[in-house]
mmCIF file of C-alpha atoms in Angstrom:
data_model
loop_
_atom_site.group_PDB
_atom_site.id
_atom_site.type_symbol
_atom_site.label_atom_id
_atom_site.label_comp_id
_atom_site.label_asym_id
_atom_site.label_seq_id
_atom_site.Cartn_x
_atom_site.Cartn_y
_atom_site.Cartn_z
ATOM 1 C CA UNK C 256 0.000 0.000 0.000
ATOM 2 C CA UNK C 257 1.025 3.627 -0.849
ATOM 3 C CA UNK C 258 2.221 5.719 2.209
ATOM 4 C CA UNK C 259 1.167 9.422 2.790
ATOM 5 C CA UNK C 260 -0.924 11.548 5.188
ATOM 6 C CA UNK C 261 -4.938 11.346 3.591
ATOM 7 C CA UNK C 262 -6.501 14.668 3.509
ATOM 8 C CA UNK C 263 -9.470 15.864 5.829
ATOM 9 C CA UNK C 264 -12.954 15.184 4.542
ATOM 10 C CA UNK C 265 -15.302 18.389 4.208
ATOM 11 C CA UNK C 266 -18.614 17.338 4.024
ATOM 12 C CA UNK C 267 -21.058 18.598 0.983
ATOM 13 C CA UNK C 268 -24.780 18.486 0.477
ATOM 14 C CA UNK C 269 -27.294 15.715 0.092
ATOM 15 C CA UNK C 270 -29.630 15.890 -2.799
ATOM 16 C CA UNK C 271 -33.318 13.713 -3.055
ATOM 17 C CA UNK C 272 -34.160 11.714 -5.828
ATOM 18 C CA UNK C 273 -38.059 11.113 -4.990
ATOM 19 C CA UNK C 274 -39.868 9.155 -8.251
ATOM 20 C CA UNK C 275 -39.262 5.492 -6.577
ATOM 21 C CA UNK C 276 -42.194 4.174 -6.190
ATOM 22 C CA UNK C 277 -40.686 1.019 -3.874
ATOM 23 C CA UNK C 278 -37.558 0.725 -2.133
ATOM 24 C CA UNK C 279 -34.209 1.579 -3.327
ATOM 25 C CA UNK C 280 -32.311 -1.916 -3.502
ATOM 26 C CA UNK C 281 -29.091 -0.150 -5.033
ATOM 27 C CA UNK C 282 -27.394 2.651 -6.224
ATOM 28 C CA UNK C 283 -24.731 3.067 -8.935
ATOM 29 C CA UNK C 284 -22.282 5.996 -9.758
ATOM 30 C CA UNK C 285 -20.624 6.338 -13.343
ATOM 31 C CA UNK C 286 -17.034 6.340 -13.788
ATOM 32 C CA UNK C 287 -16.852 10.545 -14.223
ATOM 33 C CA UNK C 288 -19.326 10.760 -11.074
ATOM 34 C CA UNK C 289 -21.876 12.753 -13.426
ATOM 35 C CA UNK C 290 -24.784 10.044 -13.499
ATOM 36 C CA UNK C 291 -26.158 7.744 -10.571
ATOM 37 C CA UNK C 292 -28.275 4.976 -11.149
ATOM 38 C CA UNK C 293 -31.014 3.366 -8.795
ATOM 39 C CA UNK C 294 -32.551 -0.167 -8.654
ATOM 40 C CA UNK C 295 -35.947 -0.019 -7.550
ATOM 41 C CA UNK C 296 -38.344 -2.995 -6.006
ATOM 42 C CA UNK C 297 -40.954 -1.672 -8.343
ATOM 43 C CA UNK C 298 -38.954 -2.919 -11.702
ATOM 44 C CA UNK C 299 -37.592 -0.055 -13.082
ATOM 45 C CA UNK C 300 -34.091 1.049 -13.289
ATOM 46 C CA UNK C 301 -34.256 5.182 -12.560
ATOM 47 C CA UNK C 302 -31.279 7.247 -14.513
ATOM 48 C CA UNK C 303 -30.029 10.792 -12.649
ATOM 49 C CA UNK C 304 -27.851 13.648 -13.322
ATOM 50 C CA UNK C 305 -25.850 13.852 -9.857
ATOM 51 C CA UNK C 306 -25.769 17.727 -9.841
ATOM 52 C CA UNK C 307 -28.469 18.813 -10.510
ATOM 53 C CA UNK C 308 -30.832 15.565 -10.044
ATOM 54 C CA UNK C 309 -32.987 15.715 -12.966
ATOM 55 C CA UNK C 310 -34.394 12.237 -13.833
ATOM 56 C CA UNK C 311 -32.800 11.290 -17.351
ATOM 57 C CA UNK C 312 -35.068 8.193 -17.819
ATOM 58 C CA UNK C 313 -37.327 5.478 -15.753
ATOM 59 C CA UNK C 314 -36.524 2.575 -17.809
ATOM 60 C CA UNK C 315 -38.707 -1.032 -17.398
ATOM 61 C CA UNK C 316 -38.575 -4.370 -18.839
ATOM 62 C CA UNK C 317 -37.787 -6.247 -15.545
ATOM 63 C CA UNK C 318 -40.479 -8.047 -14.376
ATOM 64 C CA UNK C 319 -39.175 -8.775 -10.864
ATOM 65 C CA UNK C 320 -37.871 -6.599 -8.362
ATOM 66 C CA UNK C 321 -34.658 -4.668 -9.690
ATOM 67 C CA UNK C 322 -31.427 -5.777 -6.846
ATOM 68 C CA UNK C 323 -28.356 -4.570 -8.266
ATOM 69 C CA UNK C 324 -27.083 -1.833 -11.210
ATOM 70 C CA UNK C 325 -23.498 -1.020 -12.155
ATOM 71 C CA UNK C 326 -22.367 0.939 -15.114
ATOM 72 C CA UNK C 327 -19.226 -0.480 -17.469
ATOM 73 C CA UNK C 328 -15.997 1.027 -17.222
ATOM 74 C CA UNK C 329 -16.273 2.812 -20.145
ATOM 75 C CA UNK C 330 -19.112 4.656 -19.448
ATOM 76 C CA UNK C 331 -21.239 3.633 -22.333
ATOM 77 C CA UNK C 332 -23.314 0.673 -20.567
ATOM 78 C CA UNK C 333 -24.755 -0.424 -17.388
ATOM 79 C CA UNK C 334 -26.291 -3.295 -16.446
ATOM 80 C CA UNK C 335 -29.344 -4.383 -14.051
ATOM 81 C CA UNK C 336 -30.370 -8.027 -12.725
ATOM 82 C CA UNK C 337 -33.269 -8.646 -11.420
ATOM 83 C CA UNK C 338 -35.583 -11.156 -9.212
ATOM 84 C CA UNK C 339 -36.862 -12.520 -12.654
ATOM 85 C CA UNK C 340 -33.219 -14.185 -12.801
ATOM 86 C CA UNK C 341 -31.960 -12.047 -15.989
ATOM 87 C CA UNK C 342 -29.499 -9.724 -16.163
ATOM 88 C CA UNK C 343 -30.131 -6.186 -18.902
ATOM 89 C CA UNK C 344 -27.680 -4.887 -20.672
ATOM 90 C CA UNK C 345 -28.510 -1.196 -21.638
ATOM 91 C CA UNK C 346 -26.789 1.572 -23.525
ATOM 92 C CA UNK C 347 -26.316 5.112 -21.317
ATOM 93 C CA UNK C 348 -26.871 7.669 -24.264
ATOM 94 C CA UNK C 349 -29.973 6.288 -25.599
ATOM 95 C CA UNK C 350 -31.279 4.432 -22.577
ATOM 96 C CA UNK C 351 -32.252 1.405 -24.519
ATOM 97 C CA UNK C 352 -32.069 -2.605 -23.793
ATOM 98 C CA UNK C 353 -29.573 -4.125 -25.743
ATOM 99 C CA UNK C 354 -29.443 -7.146 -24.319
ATOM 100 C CA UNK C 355 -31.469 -10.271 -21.610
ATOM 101 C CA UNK C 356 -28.644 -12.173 -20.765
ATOM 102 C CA UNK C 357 -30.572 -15.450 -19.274
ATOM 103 C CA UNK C 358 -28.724 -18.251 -17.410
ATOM 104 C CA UNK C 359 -29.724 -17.958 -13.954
ATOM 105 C CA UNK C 360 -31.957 -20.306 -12.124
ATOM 106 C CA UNK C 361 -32.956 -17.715 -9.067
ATOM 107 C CA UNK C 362 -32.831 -14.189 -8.317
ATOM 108 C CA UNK C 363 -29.261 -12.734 -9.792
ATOM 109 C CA UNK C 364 -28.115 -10.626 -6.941
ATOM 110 C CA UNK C 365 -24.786 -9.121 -8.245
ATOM 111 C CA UNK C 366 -23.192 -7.787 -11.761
ATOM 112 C CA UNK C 367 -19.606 -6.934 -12.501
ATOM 113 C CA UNK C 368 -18.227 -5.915 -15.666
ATOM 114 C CA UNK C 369 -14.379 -6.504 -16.218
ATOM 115 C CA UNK C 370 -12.312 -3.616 -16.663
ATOM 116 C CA UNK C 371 -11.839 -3.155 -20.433
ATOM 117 C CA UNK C 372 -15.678 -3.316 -20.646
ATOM 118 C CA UNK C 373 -16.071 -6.575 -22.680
ATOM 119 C CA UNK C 374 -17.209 -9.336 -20.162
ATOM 120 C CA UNK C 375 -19.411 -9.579 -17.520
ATOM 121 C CA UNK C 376 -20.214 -11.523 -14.501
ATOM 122 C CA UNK C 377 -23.179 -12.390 -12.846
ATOM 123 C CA UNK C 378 -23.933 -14.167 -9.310
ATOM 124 C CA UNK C 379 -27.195 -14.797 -7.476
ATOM 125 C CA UNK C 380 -29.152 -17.137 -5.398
ATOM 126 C CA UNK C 381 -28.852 -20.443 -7.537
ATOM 127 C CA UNK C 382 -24.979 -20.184 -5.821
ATOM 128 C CA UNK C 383 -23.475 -19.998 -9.703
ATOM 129 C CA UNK C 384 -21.466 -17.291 -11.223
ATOM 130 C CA UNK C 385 -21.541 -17.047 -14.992
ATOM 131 C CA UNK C 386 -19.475 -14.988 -17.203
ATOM 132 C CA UNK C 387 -20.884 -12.659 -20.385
ATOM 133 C CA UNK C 388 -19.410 -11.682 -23.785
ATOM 134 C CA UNK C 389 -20.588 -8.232 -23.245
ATOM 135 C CA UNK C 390 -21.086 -7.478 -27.053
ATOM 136 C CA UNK C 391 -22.905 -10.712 -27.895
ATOM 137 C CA UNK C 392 -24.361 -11.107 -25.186
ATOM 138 C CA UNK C 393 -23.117 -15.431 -25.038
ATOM 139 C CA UNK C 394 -22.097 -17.105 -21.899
ATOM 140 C CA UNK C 395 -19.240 -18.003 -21.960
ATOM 141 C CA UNK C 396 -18.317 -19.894 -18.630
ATOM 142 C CA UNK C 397 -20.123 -21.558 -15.654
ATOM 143 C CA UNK C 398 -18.425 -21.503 -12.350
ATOM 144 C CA UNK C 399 -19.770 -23.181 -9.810
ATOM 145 C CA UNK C 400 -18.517 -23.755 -6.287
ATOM 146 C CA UNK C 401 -19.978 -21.561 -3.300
ATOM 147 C CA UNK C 402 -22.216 -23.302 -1.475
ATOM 148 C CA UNK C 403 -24.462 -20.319 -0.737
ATOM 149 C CA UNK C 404 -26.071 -17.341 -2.500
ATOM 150 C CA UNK C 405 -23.431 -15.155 -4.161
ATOM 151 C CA UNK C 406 -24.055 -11.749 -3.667
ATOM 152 C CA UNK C 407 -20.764 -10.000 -4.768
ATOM 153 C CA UNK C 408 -18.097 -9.539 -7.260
ATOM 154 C CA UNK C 409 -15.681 -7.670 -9.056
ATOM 155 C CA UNK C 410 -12.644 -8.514 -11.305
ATOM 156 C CA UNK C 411 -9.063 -7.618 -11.113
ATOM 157 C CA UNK C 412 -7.552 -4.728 -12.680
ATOM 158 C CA UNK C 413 -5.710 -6.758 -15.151
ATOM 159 C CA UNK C 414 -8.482 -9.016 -15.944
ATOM 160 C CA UNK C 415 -7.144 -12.118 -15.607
ATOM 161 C CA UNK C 416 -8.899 -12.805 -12.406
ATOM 162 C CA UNK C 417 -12.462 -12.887 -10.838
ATOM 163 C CA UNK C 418 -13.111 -12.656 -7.508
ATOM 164 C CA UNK C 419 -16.555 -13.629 -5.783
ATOM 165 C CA UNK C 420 -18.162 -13.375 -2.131
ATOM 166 C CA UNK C 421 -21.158 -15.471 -1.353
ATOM 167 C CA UNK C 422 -23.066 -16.083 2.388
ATOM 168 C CA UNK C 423 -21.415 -19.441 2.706
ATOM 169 C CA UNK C 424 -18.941 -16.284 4.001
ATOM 170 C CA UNK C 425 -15.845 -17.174 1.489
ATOM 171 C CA UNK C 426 -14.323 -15.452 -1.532
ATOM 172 C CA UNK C 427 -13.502 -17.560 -4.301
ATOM 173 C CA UNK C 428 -10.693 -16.069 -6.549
ATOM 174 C CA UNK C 429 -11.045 -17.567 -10.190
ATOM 175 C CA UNK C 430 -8.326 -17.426 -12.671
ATOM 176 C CA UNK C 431 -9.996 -16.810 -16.094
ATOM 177 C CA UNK C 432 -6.671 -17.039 -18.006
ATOM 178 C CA UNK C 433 -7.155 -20.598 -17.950
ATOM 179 C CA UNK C 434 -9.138 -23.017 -20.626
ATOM 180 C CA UNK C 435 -13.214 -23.494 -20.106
ATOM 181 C CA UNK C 436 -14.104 -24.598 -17.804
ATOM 182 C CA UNK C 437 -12.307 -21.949 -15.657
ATOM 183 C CA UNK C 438 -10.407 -23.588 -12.815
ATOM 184 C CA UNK C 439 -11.059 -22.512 -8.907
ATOM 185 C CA UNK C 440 -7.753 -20.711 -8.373
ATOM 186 C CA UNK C 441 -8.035 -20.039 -4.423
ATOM 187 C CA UNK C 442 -10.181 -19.389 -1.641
ATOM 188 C CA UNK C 443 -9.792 -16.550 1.166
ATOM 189 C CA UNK C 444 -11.537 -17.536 4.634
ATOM 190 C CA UNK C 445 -11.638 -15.209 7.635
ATOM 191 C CA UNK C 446 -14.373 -13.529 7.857
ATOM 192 C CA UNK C 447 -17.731 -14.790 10.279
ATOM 193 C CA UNK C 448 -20.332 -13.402 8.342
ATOM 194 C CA UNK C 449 -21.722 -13.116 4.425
ATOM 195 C CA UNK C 450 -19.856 -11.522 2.257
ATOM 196 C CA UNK C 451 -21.631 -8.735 1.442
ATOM 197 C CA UNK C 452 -19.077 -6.698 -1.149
ATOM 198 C CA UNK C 453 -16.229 -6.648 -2.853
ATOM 199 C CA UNK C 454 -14.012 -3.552 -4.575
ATOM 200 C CA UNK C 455 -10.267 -4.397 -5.891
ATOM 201 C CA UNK C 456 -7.705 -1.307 -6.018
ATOM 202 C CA UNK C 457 -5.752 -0.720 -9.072
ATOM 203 C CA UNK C 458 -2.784 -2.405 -7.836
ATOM 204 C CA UNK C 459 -4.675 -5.521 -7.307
ATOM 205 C CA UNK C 460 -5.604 -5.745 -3.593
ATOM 206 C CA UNK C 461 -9.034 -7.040 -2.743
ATOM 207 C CA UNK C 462 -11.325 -5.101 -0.284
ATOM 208 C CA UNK C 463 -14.053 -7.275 1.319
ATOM 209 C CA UNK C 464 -16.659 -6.604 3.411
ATOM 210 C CA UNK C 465 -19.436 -8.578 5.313
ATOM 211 C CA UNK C 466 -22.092 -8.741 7.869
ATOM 212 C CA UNK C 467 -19.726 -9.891 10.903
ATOM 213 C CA UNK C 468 -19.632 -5.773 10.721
ATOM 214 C CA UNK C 469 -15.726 -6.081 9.253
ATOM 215 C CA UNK C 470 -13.905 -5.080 6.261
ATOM 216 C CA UNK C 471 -11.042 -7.299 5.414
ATOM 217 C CA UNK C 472 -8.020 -6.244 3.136
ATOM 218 C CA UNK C 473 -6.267 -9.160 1.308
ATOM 219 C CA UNK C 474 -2.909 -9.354 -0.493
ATOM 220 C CA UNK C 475 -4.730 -12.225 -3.476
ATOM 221 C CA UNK C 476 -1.743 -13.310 -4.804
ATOM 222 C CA UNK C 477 -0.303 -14.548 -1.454
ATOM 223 C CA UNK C 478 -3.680 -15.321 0.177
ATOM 224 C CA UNK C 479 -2.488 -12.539 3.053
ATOM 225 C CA UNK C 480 -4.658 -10.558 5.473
ATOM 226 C CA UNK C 481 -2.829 -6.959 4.966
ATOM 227 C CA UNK C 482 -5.519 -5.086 7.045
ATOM 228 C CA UNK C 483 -8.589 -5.384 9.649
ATOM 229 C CA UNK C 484 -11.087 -2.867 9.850
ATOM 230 C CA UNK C 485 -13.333 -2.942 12.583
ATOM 231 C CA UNK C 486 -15.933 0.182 13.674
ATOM 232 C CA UNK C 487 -19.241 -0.363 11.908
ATOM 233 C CA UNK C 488 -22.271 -1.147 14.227
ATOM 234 C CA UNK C 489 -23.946 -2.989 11.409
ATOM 235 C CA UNK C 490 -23.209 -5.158 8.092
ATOM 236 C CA UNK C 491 -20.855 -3.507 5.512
ATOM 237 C CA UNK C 492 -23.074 -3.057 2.067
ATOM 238 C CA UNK C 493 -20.492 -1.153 -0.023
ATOM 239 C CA UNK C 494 -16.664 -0.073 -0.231
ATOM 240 C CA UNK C 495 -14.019 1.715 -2.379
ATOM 241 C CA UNK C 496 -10.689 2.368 -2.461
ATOM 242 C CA UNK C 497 -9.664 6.077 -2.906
ATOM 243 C CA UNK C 498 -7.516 6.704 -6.231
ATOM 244 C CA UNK C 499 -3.865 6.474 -4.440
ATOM 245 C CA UNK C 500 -5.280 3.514 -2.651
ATOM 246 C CA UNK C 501 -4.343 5.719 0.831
ATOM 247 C CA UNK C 502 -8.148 5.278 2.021
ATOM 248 C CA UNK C 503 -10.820 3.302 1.886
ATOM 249 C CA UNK C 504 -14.651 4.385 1.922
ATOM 250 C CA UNK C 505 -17.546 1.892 3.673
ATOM 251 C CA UNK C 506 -20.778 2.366 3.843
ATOM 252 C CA UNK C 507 -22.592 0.180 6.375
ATOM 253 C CA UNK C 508 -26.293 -0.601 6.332
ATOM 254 C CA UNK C 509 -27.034 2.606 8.184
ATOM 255 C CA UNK C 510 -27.147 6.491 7.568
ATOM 256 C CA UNK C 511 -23.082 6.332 8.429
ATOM 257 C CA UNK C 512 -20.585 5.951 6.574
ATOM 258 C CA UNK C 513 -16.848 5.537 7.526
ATOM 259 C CA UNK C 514 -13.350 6.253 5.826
ATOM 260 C CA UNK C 515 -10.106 4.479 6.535
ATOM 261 C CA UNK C 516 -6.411 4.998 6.378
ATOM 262 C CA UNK C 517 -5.354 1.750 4.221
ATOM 263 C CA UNK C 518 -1.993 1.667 5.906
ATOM 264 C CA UNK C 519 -3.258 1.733 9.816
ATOM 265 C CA UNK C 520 -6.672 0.551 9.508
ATOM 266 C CA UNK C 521 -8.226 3.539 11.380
ATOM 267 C CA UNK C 522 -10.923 5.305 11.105
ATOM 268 C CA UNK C 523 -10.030 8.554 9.960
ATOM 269 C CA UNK C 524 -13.452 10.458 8.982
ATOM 270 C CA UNK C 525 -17.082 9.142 10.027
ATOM 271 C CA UNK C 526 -19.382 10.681 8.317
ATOM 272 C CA UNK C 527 -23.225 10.747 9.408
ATOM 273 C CA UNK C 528 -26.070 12.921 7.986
ATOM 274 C CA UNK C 529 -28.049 15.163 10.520
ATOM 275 C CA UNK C 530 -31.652 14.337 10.324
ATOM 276 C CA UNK C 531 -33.967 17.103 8.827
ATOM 277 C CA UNK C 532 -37.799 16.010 8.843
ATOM 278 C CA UNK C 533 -38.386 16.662 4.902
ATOM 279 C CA UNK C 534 -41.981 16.395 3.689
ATOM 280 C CA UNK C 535 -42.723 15.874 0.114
ATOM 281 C CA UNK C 536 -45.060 18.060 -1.387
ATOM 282 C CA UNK C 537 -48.385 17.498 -3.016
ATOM 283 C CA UNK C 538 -48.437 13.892 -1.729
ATOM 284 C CA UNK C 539 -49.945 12.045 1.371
ATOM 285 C CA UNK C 540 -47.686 9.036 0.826
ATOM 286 C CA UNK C 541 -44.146 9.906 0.271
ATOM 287 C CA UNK C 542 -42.327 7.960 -2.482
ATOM 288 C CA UNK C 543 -39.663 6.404 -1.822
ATOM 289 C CA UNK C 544 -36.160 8.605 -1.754
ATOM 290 C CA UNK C 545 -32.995 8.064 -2.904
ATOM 291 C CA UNK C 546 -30.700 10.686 -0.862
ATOM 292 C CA UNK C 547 -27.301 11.535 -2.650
ATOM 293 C CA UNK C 548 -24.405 13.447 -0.821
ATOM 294 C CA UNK C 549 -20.689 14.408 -2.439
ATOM 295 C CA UNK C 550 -17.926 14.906 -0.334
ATOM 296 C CA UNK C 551 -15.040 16.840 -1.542
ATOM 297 C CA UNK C 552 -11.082 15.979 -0.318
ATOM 298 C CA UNK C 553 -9.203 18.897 0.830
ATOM 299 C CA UNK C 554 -5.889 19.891 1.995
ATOM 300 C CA UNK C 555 -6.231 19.441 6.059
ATOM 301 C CA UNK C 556 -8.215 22.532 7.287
ATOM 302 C CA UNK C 557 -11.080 22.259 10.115
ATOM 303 C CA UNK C 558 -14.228 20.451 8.784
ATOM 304 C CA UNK C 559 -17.524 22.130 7.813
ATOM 305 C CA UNK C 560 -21.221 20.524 7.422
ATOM 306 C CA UNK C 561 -23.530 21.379 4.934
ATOM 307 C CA UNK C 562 -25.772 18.086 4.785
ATOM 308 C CA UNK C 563 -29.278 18.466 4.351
ATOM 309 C CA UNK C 564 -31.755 15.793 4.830
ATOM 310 C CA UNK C 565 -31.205 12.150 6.342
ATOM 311 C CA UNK C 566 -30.018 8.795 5.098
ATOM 312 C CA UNK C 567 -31.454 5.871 6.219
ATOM 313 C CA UNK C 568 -29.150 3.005 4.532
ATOM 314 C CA UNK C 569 -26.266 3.684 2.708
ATOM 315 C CA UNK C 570 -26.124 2.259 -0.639
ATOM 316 C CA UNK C 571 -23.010 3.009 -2.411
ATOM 317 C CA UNK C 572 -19.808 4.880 -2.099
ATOM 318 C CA UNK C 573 -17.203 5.714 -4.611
ATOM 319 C CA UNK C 574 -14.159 7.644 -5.466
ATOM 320 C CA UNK C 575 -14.271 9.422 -8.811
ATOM 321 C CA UNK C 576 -11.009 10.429 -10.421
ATOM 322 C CA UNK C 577 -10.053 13.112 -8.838
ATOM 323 C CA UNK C 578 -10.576 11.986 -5.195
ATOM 324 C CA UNK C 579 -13.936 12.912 -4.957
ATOM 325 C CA UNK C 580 -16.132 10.850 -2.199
ATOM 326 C CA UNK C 581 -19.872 10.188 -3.654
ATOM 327 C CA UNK C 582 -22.201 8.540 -1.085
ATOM 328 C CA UNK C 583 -25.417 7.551 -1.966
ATOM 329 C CA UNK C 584 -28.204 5.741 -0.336
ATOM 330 C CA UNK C 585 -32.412 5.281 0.802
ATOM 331 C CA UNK C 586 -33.904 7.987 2.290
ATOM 332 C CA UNK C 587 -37.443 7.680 4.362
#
């Protein structure tokens, strides 16, 4: 891990994104930090500019709940799987279905695309993980081997490995360089809950974190626990490493989210949005909210709050380029 002193957090403003019309299951920012996306349990897949958060689309097909979105790499897809046990494959500037990838035998609870865009993998409930040709849309390999639901994953920055988390509370590491069927290249065991998520850094160590309240940092290619993170009061439902891989950002399922130094493992920054009673106008029953906040990385200088509004679970947190920390997540 890279040494340095991380920055102080100043804390920016929360936005609400209020069309839902069930609950917010997850929460997606693109790679520039300019769109969010937002699987809802009514079936659609909502599209938002950050800034400004204008609805760019509402966008059905699904026919189950919506559980997971995450846009490519690139920028120029996302994908969103679904209760109905498909997985849609859309394209960003003209907000159309390109692809059903179908394969899965139960709910798929997790999509990950690799990093030059052109496969994707899928994980859910049946306890497989299946990997996409992006453009084709053709399966291309079957992995089985968790003996529970798999309900996170993300692929190395050179590509040549997958790694999964499932609630039978192991991470499988696959290495795709071999033949088909790919062969089981290693297992990581440690933690005492699900794993919950995943997030590698661009110098190829693996983040995990699950609902024994941890986050776990490995060192893959020697199967080595590097760092322990302990501090959240409930499961761990998202993470990502800053740009310089000096932090680390969790959100846990709670209004609180938490950032790390990578090189101590503490708790640097815990951030937690003030509740404000908010009523939505011209409606009796409030839809449900999706509350976005964007905290900027300074040069150390004493903190200031501008949050507005309340988050009730934490969705998703991410760095963009530039060392920007986006939070998003429900909001009653």
């Amino acid at each position: 891990m890279n040494s340095g002193a991380p920055g102080t957090l100043v804390v920016g403003r929360v936005k609400f994104f209020g069309r839902h019309r069930g609950e917010v299951n997850s929460s997606a920012f693109s790679p520039d930090g300019q769109m969010l996306l937002t699987a809802s349990e009514d079936g659609c897949v909502y599209g938002w500019k950050t800034q400004s958060g204008h609805l760019l689309w509402k966008l059905g097909g699904h026919t189950g709940p919506v559980k997971f979105c995450r846009f490519s790499p690139d920028g120029r897809l996302f994908a969103s799987t679904s209760c109905d046990r498909t997985i849609r494959l859309w394209d960003v500037v003209e907000a159309k279905c390109l692809q059903v990838l179908k394969g899965h035998q139960r709910s798929v609870e997790t999509v990950s695309f690799s990093p030059d865009s052109k496969q994707l993998a899928s994980g859910g409930w049946d306890k497989q993980v299946v990997l996409w040709e992006v453009q084709s849309g053709r399966m291309l390999r079957h992995l089985g081997g968790h003996q529970d639901s798999v309900q996170s994953s993300d692929f190395e920055p050179s590509s040549d490995c997958l790694a999964t988390g499932s609630w039978d509370a192991t991470i499988r590491i696959w290495d795709l360089r071999t033949g088909t069927p790919a062969v089981f290249h290693q297992e990581l065991e440690g933690h005492s809950g699900n794993i919950s998520c995943l997030c590698y850094s661009a110098s190829g160590l693996l983040a995990s974190g699950s609902w024994d309240k941890t986050i776990h940092i490995w060192k893959p290619s020697t199967r080595s626990l590097l760092v322990q993170l302990k501090g959240h009061v409930t499961w761990v439902k998202s993470i990502a490493f800053s740009p310089d891989e000096l932090q680390l950002a969790s959100a846990g399922y709670s209004h609180m989210v938490k950032v790390w130094d990578c090189n101590t493992g503490k708790c640097i920054e815990t951030l937690k949005v003030r509740p404000v009673a908010i009523a939505p106008k011209g409606s009796e029953r409030p839809a449900k909210r999706l509350g976005v906040g964007r905290q900027d990385v300074y040069p150390p200088s004493p903190p200031t709050c501008f949050w507005q509004g309340a988050l009730d679970v934490a969705h998703a947190c991410a760095f963009t380029p530039d060392g920007k920390l986006l939070v998003s997540g429900a909001a009653d």
